Structure formats: structure tokens, C-alpha cells
Tab-separated table of C-alpha atoms in Angstrom:
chain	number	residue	atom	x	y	z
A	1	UNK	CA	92.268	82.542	101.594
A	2	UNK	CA	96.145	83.065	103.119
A	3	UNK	CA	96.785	85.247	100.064
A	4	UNK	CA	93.422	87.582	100.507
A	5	UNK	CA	94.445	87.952	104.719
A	6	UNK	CA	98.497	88.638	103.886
A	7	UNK	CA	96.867	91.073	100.932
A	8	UNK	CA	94.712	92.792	103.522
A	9	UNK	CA	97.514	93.213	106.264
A	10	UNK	CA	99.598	94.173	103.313
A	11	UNK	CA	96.309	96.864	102.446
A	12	UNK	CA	96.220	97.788	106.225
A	13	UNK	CA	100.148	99.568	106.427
A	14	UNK	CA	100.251	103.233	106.394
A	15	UNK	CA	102.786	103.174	103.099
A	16	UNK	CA	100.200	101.069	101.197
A	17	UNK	CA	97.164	103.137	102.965
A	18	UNK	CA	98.990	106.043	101.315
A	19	UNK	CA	98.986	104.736	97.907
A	20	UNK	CA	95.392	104.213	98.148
A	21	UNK	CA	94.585	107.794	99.263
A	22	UNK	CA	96.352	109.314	96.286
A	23	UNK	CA	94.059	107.201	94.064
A	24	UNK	CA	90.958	108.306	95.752
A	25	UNK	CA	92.069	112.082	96.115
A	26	UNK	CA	93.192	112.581	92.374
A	27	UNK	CA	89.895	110.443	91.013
A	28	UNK	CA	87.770	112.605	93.058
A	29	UNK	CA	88.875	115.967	92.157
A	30	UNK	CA	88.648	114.750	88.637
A	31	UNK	CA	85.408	113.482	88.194
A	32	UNK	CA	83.670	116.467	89.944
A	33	UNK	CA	85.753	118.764	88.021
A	34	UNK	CA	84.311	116.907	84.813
A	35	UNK	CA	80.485	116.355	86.037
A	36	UNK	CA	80.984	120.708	86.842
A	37	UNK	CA	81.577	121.061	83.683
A	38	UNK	CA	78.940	118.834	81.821
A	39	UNK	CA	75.969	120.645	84.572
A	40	UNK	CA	77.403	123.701	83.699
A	41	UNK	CA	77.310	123.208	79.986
A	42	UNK	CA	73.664	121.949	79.499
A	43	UNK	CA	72.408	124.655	81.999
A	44	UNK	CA	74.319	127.486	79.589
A	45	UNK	CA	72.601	126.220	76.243
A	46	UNK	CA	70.600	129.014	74.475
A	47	UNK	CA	67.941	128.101	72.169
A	48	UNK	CA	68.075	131.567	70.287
A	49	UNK	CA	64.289	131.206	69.507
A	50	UNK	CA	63.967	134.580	67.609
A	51	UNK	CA	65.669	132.672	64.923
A	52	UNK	CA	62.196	130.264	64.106
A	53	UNK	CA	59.120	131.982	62.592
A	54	UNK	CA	56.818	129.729	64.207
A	55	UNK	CA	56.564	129.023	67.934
A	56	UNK	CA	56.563	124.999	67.468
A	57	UNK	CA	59.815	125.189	66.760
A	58	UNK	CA	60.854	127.289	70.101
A	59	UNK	CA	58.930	124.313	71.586
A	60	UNK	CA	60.762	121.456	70.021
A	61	UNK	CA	64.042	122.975	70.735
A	62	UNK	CA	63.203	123.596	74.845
A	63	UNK	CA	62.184	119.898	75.092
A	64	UNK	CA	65.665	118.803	73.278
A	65	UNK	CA	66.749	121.060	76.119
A	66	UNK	CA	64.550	119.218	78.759
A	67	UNK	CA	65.541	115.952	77.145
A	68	UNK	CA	69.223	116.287	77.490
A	69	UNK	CA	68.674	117.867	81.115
A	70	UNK	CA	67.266	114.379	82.122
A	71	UNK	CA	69.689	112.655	80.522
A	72	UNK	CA	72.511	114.131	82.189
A	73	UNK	CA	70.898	113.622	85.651
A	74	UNK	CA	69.251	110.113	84.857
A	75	UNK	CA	72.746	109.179	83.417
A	76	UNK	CA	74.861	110.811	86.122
A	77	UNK	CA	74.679	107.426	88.495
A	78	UNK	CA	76.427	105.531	85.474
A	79	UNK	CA	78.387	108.201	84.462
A	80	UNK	CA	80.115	108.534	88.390
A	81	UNK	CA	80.588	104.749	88.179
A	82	UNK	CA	82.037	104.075	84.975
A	83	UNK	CA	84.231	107.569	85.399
A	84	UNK	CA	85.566	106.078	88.979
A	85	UNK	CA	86.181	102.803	87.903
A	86	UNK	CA	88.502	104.115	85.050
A	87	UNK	CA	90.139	106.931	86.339
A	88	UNK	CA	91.211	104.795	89.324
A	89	UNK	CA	92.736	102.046	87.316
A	90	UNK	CA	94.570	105.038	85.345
A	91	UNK	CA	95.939	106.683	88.315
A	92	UNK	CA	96.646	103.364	89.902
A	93	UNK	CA	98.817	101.976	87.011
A	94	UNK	CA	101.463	104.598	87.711
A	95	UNK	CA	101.492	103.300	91.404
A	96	UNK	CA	101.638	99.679	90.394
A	97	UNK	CA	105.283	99.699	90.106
A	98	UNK	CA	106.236	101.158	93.728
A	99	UNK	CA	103.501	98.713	94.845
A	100	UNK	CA	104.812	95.383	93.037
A	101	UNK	CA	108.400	96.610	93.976
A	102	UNK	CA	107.139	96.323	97.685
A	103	UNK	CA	105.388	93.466	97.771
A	104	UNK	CA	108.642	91.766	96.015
A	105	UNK	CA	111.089	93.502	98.758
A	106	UNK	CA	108.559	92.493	101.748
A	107	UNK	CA	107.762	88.933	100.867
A	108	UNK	CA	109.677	87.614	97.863
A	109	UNK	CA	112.864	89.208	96.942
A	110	UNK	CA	112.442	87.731	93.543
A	111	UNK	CA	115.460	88.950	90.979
A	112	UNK	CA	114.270	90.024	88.010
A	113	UNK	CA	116.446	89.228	84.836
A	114	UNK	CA	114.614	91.759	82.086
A	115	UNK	CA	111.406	93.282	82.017
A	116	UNK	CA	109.322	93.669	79.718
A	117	UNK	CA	109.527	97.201	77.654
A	118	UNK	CA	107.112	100.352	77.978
A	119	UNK	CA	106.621	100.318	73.963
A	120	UNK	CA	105.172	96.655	73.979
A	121	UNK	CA	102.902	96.882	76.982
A	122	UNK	CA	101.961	100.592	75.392
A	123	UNK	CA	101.009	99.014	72.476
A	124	UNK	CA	99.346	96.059	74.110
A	125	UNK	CA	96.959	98.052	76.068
A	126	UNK	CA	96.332	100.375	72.726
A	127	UNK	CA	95.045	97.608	71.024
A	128	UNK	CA	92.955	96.407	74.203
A	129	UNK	CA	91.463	100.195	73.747
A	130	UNK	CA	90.781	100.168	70.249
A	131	UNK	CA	88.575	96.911	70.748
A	132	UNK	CA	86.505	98.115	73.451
A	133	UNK	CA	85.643	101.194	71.557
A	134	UNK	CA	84.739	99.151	68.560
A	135	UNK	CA	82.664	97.338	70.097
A	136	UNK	CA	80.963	100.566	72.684
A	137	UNK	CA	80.219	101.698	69.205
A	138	UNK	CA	77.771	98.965	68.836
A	139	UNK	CA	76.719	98.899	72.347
A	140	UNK	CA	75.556	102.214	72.659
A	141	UNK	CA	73.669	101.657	68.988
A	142	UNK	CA	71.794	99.200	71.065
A	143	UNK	CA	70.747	101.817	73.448
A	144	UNK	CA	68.695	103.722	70.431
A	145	UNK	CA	67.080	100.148	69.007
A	146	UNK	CA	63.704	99.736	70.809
A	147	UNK	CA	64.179	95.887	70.650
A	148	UNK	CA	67.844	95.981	71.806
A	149	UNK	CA	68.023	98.674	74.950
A	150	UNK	CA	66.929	96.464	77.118
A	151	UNK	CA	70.448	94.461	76.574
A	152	UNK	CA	72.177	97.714	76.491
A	153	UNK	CA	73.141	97.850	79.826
A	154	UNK	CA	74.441	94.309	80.358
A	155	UNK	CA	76.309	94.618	77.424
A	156	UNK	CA	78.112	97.657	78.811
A	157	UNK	CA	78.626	96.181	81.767
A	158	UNK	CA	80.689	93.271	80.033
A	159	UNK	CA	82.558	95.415	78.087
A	160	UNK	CA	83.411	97.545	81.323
A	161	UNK	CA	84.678	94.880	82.490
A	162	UNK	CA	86.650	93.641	79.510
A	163	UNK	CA	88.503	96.758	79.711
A	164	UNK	CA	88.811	96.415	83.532
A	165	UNK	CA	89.927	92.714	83.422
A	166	UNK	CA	92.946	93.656	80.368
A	167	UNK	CA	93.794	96.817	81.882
A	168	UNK	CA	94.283	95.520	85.728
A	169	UNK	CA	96.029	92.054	84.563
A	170	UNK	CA	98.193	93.441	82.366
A	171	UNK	CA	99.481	96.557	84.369
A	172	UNK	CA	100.630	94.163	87.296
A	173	UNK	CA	101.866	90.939	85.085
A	174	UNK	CA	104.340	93.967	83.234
A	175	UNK	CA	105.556	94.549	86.815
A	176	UNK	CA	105.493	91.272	88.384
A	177	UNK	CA	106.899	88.896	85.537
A	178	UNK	CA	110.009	89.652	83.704
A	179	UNK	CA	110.442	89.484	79.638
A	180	UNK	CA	109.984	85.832	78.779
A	181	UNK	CA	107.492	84.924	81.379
A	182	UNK	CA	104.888	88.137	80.230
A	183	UNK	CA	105.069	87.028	76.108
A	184	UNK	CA	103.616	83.630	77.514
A	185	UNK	CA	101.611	84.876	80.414
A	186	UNK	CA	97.882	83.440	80.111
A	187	UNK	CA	95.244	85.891	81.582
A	188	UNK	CA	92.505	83.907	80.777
A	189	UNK	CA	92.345	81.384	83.638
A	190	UNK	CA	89.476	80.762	85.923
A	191	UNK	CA	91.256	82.002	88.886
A	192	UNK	CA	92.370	85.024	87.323
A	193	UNK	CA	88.801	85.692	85.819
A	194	UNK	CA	87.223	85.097	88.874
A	195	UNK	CA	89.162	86.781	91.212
A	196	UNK	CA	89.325	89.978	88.907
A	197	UNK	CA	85.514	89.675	88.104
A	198	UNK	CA	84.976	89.845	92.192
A	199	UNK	CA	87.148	93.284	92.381
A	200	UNK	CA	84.936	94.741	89.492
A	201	UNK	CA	81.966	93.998	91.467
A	202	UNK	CA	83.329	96.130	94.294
A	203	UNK	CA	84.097	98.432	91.736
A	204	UNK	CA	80.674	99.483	91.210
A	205	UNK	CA	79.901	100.268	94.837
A	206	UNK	CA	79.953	104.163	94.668
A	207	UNK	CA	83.345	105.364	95.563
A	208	UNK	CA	84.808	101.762	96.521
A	209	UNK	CA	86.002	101.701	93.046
A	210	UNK	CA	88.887	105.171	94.072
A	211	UNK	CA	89.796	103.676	97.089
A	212	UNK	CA	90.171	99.443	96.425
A	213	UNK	CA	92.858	99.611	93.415
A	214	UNK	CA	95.801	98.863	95.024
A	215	UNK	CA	94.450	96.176	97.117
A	216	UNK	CA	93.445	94.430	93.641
A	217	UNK	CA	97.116	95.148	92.609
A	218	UNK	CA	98.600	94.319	95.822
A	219	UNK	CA	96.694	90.580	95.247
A	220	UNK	CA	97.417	90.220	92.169
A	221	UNK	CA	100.969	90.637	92.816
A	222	UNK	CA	100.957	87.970	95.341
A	223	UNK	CA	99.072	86.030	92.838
A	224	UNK	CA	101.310	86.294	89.804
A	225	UNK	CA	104.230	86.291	92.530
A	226	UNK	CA	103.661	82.645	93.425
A	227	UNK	CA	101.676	80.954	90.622
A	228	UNK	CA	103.800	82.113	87.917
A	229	UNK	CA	107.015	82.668	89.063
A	230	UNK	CA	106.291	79.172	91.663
A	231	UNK	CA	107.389	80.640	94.387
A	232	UNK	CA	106.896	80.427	97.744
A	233	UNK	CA	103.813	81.380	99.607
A	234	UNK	CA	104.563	84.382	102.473
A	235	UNK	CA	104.150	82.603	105.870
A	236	UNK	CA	103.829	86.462	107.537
């Protein structure tokens, strides 16, 4: 509970309310740019229906048209929550650095000896992304499979936050611990699980999920700060 109160007066400064902002502005611009562009795509489709000699075909092709229409919309509340979950945690990683480096200057003043290099964490995270889209392939199969839709979404949701979990951990442990402490860092502990799990929840309230991402680094940091690196808990 002391770390979650020094996180949130750490949250409430103007240079961290800052870092926050630029999250939420950049995140924002992008995802309406993108959901623009999808609207304005299925409303330009032309079913050239000169090109069919028989006017069941005009008729199948408008209902594709339909179809997708209500797909879009239907699939837009998912769309806006998976899109702001991930383009946060994108635009937040390049803050996590300026964040960690003030926590550490604030509270800690812990010396780094080495850090770990931007090819291995690169490459780390790559891999992270090539099994999530391995298995989305088979999650969105499900979606199509009358007897396994009904999973579809839960099983989405887990993956989302699979990705979520890796990507978030990961980005502040690189910052946090140096060389030799990140090649033996477990993620996997309960209080790292839970603790992450409760920010992804947050996550998916509507537009929590551009503004929240550096508090979730900023505890983290504390987290990894004193559990890993034993060191003592800020008093302020």
C-alpha cells in the first residue's frame, strides 16, 4: 500500500502529469486518424453491379457490404480498446526511460554498473510478438467456428494481456535493472502478475488505458527498485 500512495504522489507532479498527457494526446490523434480511415474506406466500396447478369448477385454483394458495415461498427468498441491499450504502451515505452531515471534520482539514487543492450531487449520483445500473433491466428479462427466463438473473446482477452503483461514488465525491468540482474529477472511472480493483471483491467476502461501508463511504469519502477535491487523503501 506505501508503494501505490508514494506512486500516486509520484503520478500527481506536473513533470510526471506531463508524461502522461503526451501518451494520451499522441494515442488519441492516432486512433481517430485510423478509425477515419477504416469508416471512410467501407463507406467508399463500389459494388460495380453492371458487371453480374443476374440481379442476385447485385444482392449478395450489397449485403457483404451491409455485413462488413456492421462489423466495423459492432467491432468498433473492441477495436478503440485494444487500439488504446497498445498504442499507449508503445508511446509509453519511449517515456519509460526519463520516467525510471526520475524515480531513481527522486527516491533511490541507485548506480547502475551496465545496462542491458537495445539489440537484446529488441529481440526479446520480437519474439514476445511473434508468439502472440501465432497464437491470434488461432484465436480469431475461433471466432468463425460456431462451437468455439463463444470462447473467442476470453481467449483474446488473455492473449491481450499476454502481450500487455511482456511488453509493460519488460520495458521497465530494461530500465530499472542493470545487465546481470535483467538475464535472471523472473516476471512470472504472483506479485508481478497480479499487480500488472490489475493495471490491464483499468486498461479496458475507455480512454483510462492513454492516460494510466506511466503510473503502471512509475510502480513498477518502485517495485523492481526495491524487490530486486533490495533496496530501501522511500519514506517520502
Amino acid at each position: 500500500m506505501n508503494n501505490f500512495i508514494i506512486s500516486l504522489k509520484d503520478f500527481f507532479t506536473f513533470r510526471f502529469l506531463a508524461f502522461s498527457l503526451f501518451p494520451l494526446i499522441i494515442s488519441s490523434i492516432i486512433f481517430v486518424s485510423l478509425l477515419t480511415l477504416a469508416f471512410s474506406y467501407v463507406g467508399s466500396l463500389d459494388f460495380n453491379e453492371e458487371a453480374f447478369n443476374f440481379f442476385l448477385g447485385a444482392m449478395i454483394l450489397h449485403a457483404i457490404q451491409i455485413f462488413i458495415m456492421i462489423i466495423t461498427i459492432s467491432g468498433g468498441g473492441f477495436l478503440a480498446l485494444y487500439l488504446s491499450i497498445f498504442f499507449a504502451l508503445v508511446i509509453t515505452s519511449f517515456l519509460t526511460p526519463m520516467i525510471v531515471r526520475e524515480i531513481n534520482l527522486k527516491h533511490y539514487n541507485y548506480n547502475k554498473l551496465d545496462e542491458i543492450g537495445l539489440i537484446q531487449i529488441t529481440w526479446l520483445l520480437f519474439k514476445i510478438v511473434l508468439k502472440f500473433l501465432f497464437f491470434l491466428f488461432f484465436v480469431l479462427l475461433f471466432h468463425i467456428i460456431p462451437i468455439l466463438n463463444f470462447i473467442a473473446s476470453f481467449l483474446m482477452f488473455c492473449l491481450m494481456f499476454y502481450l500487455f503483461f511482456n511488453f509493460l514488465i519488460y520495458d521497465v525491468a530494461s530500465c530499472v535493472l542493470n545487465k546481470n540482474d535483467f538475464l535472471s529477472f523472473k516476471p512470472f511472480k504472483f506479485k508481478y502478475i497480479f499487480c500488472v493483471f490489475l493495471f490491464y483491467l483499468a486498461s479496458n476502461i475507455p480512454y483510462v488505458g492513454f492516460f494510466l501508463p506511466v503510473f503502471f511504469v512509475i510502480f513498477l519502477a518502485h517495485l523492481l527498485f526495491q524487490n530486486e535491487l533490495r533496496l530501501k523503501q522511500p519514506l517520502n
